[in-house]
Coordinates of C-alpha atoms in Angstrom, one line a residue:
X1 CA -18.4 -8.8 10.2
X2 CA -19.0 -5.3 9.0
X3 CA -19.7 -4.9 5.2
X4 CA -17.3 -2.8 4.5
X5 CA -14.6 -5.2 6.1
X6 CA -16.4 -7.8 3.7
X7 CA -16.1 -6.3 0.7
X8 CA -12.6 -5.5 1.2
X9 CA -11.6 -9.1 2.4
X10 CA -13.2 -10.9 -0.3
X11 CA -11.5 -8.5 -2.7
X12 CA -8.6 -9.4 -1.6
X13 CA -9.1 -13.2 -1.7
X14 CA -10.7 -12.8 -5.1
X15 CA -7.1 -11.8 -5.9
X16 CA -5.4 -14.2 -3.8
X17 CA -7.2 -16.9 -5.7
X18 CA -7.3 -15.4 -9.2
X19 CA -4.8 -17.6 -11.0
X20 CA -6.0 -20.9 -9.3
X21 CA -8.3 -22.3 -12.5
X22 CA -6.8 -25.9 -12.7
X23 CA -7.5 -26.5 -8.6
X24 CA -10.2 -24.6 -8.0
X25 CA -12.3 -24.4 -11.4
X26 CA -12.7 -20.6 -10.6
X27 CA -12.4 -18.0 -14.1
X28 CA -9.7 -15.6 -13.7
X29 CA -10.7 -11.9 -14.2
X30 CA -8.5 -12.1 -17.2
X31 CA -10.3 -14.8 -18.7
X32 CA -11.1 -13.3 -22.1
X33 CA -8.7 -9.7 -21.9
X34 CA -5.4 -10.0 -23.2
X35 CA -4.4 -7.2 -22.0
X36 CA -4.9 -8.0 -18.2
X37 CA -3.5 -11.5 -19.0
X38 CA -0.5 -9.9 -20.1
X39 CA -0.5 -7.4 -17.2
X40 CA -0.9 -10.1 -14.5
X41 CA 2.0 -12.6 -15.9
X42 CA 4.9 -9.8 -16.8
X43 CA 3.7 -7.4 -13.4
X44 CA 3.3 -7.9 -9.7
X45 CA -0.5 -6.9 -10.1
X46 CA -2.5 -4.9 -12.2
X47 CA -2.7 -1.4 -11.6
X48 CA -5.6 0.7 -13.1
X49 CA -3.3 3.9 -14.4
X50 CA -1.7 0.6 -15.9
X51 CA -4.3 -1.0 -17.2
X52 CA -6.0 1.8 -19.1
X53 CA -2.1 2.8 -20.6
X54 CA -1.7 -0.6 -22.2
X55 CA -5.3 -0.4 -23.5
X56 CA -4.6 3.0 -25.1
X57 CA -1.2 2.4 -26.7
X58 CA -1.6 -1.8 -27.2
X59 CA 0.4 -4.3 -25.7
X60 CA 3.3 -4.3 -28.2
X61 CA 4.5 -1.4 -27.5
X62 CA 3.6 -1.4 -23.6
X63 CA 5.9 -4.4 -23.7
X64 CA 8.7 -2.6 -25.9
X65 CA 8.4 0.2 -23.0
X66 CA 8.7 -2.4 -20.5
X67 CA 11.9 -3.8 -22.0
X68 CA 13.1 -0.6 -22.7
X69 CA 13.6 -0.2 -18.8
X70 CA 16.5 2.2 -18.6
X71 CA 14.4 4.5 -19.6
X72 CA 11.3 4.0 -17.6
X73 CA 10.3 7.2 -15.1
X74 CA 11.2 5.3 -11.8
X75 CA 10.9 8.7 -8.8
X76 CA 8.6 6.8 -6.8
X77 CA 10.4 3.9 -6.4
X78 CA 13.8 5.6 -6.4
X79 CA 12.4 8.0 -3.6
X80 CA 11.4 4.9 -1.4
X81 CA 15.1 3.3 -1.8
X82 CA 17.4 6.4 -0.3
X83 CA 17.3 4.8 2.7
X84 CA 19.0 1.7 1.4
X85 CA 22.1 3.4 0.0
X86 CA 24.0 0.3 1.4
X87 CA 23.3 -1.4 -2.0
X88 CA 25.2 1.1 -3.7
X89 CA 28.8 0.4 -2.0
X90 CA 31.7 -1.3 -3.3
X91 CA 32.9 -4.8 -2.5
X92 CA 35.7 -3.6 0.3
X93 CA 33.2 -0.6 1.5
X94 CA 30.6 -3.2 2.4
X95 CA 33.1 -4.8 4.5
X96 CA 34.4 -1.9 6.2
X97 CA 30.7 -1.1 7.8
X98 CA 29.8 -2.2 11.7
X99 CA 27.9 -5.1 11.4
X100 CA 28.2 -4.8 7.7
X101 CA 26.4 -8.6 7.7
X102 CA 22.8 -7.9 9.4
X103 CA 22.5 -4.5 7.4
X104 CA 22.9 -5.9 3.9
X105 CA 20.6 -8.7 4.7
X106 CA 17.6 -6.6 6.4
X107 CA 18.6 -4.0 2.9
X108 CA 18.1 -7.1 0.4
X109 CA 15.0 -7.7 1.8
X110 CA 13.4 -4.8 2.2
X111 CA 14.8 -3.2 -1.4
X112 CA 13.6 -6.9 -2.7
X113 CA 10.1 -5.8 -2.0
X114 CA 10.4 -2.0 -2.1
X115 CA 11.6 -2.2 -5.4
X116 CA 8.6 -5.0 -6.3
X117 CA 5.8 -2.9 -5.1
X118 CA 6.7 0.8 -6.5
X119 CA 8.8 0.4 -9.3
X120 CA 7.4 1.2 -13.0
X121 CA 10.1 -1.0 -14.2
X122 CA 7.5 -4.5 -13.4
X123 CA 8.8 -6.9 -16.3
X124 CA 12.8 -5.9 -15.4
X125 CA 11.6 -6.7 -11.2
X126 CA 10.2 -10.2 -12.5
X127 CA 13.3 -11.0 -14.8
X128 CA 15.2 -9.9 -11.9
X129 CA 13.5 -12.4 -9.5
X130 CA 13.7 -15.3 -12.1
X131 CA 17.2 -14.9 -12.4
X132 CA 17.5 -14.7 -9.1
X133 CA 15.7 -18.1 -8.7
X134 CA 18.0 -19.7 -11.8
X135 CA 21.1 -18.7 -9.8
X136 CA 20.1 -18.9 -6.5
X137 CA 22.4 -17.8 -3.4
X138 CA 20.7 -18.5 0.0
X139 CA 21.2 -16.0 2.8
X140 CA 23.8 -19.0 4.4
X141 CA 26.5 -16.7 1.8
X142 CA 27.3 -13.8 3.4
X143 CA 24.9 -11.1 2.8
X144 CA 27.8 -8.7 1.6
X145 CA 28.5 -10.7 -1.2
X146 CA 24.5 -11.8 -1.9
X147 CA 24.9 -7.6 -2.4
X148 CA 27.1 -7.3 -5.0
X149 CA 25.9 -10.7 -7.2
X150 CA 22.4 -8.5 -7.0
X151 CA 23.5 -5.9 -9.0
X152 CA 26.8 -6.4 -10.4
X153 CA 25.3 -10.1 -12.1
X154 CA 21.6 -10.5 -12.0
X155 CA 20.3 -6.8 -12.2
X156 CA 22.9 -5.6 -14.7
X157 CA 22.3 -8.5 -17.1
X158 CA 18.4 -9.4 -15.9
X159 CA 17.2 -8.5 -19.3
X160 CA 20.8 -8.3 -21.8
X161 CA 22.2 -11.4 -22.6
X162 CA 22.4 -15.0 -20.7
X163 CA 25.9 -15.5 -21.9
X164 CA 27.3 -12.6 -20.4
X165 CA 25.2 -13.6 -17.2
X166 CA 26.9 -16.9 -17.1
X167 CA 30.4 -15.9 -17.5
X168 CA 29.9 -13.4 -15.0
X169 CA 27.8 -15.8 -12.2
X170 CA 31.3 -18.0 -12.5
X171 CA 33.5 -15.4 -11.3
X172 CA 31.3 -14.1 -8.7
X173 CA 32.4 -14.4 -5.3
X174 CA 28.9 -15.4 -3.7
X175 CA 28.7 -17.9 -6.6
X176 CA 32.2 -19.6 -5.6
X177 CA 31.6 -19.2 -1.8
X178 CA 28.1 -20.9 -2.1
X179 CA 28.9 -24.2 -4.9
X180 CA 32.6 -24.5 -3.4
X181 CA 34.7 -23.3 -6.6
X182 CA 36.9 -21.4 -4.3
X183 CA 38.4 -24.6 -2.6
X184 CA 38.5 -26.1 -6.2
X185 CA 42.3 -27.1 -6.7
X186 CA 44.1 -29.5 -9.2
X187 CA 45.5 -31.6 -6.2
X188 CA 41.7 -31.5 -4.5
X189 CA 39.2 -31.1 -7.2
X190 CA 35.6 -30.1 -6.2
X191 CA 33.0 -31.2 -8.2
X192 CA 30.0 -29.2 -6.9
X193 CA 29.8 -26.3 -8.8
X194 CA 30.1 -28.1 -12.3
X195 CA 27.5 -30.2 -11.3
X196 CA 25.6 -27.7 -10.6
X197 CA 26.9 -25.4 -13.5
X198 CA 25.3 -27.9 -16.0
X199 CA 22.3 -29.5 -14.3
X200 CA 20.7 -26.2 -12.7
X201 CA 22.5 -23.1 -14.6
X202 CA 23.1 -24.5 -18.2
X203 CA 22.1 -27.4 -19.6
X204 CA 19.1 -29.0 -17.4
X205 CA 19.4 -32.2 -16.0
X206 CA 18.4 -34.2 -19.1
X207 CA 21.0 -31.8 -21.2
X208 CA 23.1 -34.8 -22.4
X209 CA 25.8 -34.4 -20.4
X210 CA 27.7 -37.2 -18.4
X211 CA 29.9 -38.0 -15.1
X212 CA 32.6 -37.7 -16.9
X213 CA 31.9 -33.9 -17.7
X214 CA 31.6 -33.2 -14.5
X215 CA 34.9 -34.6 -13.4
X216 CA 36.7 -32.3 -16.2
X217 CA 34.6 -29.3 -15.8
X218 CA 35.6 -28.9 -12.1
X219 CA 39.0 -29.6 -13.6
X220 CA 38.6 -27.3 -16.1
X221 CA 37.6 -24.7 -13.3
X222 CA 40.3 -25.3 -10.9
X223 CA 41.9 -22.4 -9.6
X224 CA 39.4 -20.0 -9.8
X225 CA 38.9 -18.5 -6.2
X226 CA 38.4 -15.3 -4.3
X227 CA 41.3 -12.9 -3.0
X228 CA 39.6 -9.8 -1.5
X229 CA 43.0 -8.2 -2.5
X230 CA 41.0 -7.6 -6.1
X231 CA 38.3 -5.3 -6.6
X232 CA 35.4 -7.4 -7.2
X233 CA 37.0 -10.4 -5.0
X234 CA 37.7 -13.0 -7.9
X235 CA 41.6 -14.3 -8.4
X236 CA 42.6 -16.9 -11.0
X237 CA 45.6 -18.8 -8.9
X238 CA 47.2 -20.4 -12.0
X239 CA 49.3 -22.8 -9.4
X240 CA 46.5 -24.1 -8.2
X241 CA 45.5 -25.4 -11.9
X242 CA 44.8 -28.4 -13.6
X243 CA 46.9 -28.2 -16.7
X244 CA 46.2 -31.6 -18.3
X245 CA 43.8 -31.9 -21.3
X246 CA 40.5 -32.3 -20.8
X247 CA 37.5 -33.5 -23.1
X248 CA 34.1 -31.8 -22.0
X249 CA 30.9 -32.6 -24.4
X250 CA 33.3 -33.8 -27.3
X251 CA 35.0 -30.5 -27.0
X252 CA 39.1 -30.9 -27.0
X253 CA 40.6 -28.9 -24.1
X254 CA 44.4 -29.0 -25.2
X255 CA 47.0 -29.2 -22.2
X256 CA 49.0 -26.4 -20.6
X257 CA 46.4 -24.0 -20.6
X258 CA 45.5 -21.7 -17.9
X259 CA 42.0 -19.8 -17.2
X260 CA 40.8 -20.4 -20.9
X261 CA 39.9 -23.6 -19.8
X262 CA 37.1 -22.3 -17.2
X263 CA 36.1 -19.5 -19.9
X264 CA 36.0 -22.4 -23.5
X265 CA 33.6 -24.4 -20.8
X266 CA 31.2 -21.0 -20.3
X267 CA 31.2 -21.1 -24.1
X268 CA 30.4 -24.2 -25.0
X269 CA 27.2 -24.0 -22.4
X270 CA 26.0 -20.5 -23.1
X271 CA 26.1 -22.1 -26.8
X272 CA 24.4 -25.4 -26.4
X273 CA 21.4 -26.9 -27.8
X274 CA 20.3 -28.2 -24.5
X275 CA 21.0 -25.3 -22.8
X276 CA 18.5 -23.1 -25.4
X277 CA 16.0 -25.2 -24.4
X278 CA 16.5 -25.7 -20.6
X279 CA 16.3 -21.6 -20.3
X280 CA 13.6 -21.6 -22.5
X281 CA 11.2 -24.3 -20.9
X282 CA 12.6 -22.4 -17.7
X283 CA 10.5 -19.3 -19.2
X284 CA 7.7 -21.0 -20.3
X285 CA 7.1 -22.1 -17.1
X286 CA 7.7 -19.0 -15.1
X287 CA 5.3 -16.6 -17.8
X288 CA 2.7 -19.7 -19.6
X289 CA 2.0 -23.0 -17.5
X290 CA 3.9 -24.9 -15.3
X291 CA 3.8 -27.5 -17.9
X292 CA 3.9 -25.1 -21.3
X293 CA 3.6 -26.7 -24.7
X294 CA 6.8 -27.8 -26.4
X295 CA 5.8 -26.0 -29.6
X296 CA 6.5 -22.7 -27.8
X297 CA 9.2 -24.0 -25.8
X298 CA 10.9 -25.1 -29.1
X299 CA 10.0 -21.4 -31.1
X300 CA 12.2 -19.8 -28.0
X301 CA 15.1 -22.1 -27.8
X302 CA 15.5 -21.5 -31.7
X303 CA 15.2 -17.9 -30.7
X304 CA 17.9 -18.4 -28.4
X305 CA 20.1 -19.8 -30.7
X306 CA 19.6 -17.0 -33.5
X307 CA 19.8 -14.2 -31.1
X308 CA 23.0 -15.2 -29.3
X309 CA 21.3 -15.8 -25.8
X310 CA 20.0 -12.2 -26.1
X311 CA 16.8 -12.3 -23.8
X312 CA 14.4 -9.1 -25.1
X313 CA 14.2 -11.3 -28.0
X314 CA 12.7 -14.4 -27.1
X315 CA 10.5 -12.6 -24.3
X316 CA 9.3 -10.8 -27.6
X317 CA 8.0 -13.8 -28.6
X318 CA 7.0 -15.5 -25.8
X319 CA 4.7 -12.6 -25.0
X320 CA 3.1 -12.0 -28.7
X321 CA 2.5 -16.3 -29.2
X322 CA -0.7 -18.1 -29.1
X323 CA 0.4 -20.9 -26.4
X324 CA 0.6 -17.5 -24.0
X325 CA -2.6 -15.8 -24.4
X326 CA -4.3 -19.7 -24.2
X327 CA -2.8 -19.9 -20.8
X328 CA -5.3 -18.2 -18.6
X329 CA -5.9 -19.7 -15.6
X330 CA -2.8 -21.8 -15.6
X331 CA -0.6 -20.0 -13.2
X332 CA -0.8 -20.2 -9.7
X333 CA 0.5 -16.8 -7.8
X334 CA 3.5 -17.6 -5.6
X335 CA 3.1 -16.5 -2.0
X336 CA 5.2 -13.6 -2.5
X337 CA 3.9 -12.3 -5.2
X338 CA 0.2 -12.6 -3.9
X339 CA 1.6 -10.6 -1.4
X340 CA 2.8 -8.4 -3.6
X341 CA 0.2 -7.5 -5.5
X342 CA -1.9 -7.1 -2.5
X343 CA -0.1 -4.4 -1.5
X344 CA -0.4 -2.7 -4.4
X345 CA -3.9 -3.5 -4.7
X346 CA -4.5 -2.2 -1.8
X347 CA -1.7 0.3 -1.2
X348 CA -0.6 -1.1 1.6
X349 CA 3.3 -1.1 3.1
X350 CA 4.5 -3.2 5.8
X351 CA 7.2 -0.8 7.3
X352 CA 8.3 -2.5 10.4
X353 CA 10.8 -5.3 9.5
X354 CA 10.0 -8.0 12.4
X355 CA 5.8 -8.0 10.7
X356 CA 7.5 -8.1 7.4
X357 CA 10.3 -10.8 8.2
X358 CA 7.1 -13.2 9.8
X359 CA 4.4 -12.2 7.0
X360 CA 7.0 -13.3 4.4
X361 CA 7.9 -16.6 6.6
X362 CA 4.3 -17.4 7.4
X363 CA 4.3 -18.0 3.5
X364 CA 7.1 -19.9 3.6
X365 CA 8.8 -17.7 0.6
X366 CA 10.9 -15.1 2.1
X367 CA 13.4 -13.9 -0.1
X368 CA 16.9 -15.7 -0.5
X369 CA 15.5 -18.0 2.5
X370 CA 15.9 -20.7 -0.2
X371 CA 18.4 -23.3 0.9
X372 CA 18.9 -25.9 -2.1
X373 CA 20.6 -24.6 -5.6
X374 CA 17.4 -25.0 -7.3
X375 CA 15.6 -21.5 -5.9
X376 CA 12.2 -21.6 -5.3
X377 CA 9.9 -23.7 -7.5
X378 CA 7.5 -22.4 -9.8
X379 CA 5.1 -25.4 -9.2
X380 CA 1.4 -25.3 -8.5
X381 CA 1.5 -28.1 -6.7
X382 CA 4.6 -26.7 -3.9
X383 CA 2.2 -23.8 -3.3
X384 CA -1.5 -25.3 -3.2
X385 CA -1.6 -26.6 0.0
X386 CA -4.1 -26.4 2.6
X387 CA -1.4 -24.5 4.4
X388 CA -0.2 -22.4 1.9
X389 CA -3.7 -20.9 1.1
X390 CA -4.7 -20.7 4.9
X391 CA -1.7 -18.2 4.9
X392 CA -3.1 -16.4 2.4
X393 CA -6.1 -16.0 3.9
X394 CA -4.2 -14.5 7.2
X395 CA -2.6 -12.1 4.8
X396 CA -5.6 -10.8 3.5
X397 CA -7.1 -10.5 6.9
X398 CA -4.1 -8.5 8.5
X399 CA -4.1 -6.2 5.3
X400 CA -8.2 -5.9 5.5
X401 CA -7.9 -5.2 9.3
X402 CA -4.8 -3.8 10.1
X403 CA -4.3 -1.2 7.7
X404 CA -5.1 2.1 8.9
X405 CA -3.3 5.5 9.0
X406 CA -1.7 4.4 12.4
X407 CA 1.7 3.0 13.2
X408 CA -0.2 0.5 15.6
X409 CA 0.4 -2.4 13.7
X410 CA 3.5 -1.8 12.0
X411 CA 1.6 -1.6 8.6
X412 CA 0.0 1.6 6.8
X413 CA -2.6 1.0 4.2
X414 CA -5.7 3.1 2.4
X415 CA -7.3 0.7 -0.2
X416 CA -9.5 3.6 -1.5
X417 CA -6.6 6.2 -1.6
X418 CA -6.1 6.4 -5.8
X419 CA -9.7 6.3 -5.9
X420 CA -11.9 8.7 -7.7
X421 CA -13.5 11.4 -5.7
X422 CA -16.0 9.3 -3.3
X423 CA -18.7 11.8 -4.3
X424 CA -19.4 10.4 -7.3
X425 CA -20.0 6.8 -5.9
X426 CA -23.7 7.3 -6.0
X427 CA -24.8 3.1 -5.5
X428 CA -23.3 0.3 -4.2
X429 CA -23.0 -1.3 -7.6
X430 CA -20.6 2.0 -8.1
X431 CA -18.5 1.5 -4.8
X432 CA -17.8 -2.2 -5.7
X433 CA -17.1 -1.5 -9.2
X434 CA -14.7 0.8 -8.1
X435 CA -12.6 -1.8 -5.6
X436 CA -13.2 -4.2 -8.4
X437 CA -10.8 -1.7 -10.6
X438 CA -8.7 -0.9 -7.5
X439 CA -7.7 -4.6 -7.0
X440 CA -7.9 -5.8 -10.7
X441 CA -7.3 -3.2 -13.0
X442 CA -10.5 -3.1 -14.6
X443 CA -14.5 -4.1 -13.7
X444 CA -15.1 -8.0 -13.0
X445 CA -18.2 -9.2 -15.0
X446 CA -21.9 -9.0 -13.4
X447 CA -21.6 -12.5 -12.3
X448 CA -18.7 -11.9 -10.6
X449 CA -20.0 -8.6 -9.4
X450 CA -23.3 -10.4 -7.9
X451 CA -22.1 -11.6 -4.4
X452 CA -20.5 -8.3 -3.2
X453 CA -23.4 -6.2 -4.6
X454 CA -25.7 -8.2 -2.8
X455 CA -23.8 -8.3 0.7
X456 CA -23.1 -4.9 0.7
X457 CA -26.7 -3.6 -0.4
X458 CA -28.0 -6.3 2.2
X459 CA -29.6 -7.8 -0.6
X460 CA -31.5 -4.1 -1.7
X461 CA -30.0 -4.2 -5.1
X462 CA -27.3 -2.7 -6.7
X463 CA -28.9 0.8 -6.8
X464 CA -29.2 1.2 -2.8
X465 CA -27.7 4.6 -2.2
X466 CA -23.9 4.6 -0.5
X467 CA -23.6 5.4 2.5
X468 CA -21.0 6.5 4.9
X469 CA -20.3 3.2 7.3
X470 CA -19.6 1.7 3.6
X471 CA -17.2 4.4 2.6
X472 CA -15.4 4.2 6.0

């Protein structure tokens, strides 16, 4: 192996296997910066123009522009999605397309990563994909209506309130196709959806909540369908309605009522106890540890309570508390977002869509492949495997080997193209340094350093003179 290939393979494993500290007793580069802790949880990898930003102006108010997202500069990222205008159309316009099915899908995933990988907007991407994960819709729903739940319910609300998120996941057509609302009717009731609408979406499985809730739940939720008469595709049938009382979590549902009944149940979940702390261990898990500590988990949920279900609140706090910036080392990087961050690391793009469809199945995460309600788990231990790293290994070697300026492979990368100019990389110690910012946002420590400095100076020292096979 050449050195050059070396350097920029182990680089990229070094950032495979960052977050790994509880398996593999390795020190994340962000061991003692908060700042690169911060950048690495609420971003799809640190970037350096990134990294120095939040160093300049702090991380408060990095994160107050973060959540401030509508008014992030996006160009580069809104360049890169013209092509995917499909997104854009209406319910009944989808529809109306030739093969209207296989576009959308091949559009969600490719804007799911696009969007990922250039967008300034990095904390509203990964509150997009959490929500995404909470309410998860498989590709078995029709990829048209997987469309319109994508912006019209997780995007718009990804960072405004849960509540309003809620009501609106109910009416959603994907949501009804996919938990069986819409064959929900008085004489037939279906009980899926508000199973599912307390265990997974609400309340969490230990939220208190009994068999007999779910029976008048789905009651309470009869009739709600889809009729693609409407605009956005939902139809409350009120003859298909169970009109009898009901009594859901000591809550009196009086008789003779119509789609109040569906709307009092939203209520009572987007208000409840449990659910403030379901959503905010949910949280916890996703930014802090896979097992956080309830003291934090307890802070948000009475955040939650105070603040209506308003989410730029409690990530306010979960970002500025103690149990967060303790937390190094306690993530493990899903396999998309390794990949991911490798391609911005190493500003790579995979631009033909069969080597993207198989990179993203090879590790086993490809974007609404998920079939269960649950969405994909957030779990160390579903993504630790033997397997599951030997993927990431093959993903580091196609992007250290494959990448060129070609269209040979299907995949374009230049891991030194936002580099400084390569004049003034005088010594190996300055070429690795530089990758070392290229991949993590910042200089590793000399112990970290050691092993590339010595490979790629063939053990001459970390003042042998750069030269040109390196550089290649």
């Amino acid at each position: 192996m050449l050195r050059r290939e070396f350097i920029k393979k182990s680089a990229l494993m070094a950032s495979a296997l960052a977050f790994v500290e509880p398996m593999a007793r390795a020190k994340s580069p962000n061991q003692n910066d908060p700042a690169l802790l911060f950048l690495a949880r609420s971003s799809y990898g640190v970037k350096r123009q990134d990294y120095k930003k939040i160093k300049k102006i702090g991380i408060k108010a990095y994160l107050e522009e973060q959540l401030d997202y509508k008014n992030i500069e996006d160009s580069l990222a809104d360049k890169k999605m013209l092509g995917l205008s499909i997104l854009n159309l209406e319910r009944r316009e989808l529809y109306s397309l030739q093969n209207s099915g296989p576009r959308a899908s091949q559009a969600l995933l490719n804007a799911f990563i696009t969007r990922r990988v250039y967008s300034q907007k990095q904390l509203f991407e990964k509150m997009v994909e959490f929500w995404s994960d909470h309410f998860n819709i498989p590709s078995e729903v029709q990829s048209e209506e997987i469309v319109i739940f994508q912006r019209e319910v997780i995007r718009k609300n990804a960072l405004g309130n849960f509540k309003t998120m809620l009501f609106a996941t109910a009416k959603s057509p994907a949501m009804l196709q996919y938990l069986d609302n819409a064959n929900n009717i008085a004489e037939h009731p279906n009980e899926n959806y508000a199973r599912e609408l307390m265990e997974l979406h609400s309340l969490g499985v230990d939220g208190g909540y009994s068999e007999h809730d779910v029976k008048d739940v789905a009651r309470a939720f009869t009739g709600w369908t889809i009729n693609d008469s409407t605009k956005d595709g939902f139809i409350f049938e009120g003859i298909d309605h169970d009109k009898d009382e009901k009594l859901i979590l000591g809550h009196h549902l009086p008789a003779n009522r119509g789609i109040e009944d569906g709307l009092h149940v939203l209520n009572i979940l987007a208000n409840h106890p449990s659910t403030a702390h379901y959503i905010s261990f949910k949280l916890c898990r996703k930014f802090i540890a896979d097992n956080p500590p309830e003291s934090i988990v307890n802070k948000l949920a009475e955040i939650y309570i105070k603040e209506k279900a308003e989410i730029k609140p409690i990530l306010r706090a979960l970002f500025s508390s103690e149990e967060f910036y303790a937390s190094s080392g306690q993530k493990l990087r899903r396999p998309l977002d390794f990949l991911i961050a490798s391609l911005r690391a190493t500003n790579s793009e995979i631009y033909d869509n069969w080597l993207l469809e198989q990179t993203l199945m090879d590790l086993d995460q490809v974007p609404f492949g998920w079939h269960p309600p649950d969405g994909y788990p957030d779990l160390a231990q579903k993504w630790a495997t033997t397997n599951g790293l030997l993927n990431r290994w093959k993903v580091a070697n196609m992007l250290s080997f494959q990448s060129s300026s070609t269209d040979e492979y299907g995949l374009y990368g230049d891991l030194m193209a936002n580099h400084k100019n390569l004049s003034e990389l005088k010594t190996v110690k300055d070429l690795v340094e530089e990758l070392s910012t290229q991949i993590f946002g910042t200089v590793l420590a000399e112990d970290r350093l050691e092993p590339f400095v010595n490979f790629a100076s063939d053990n001459a020292g970390a003042n042998e003179p750069v030269n040109k096979f390196l550089l290649a």
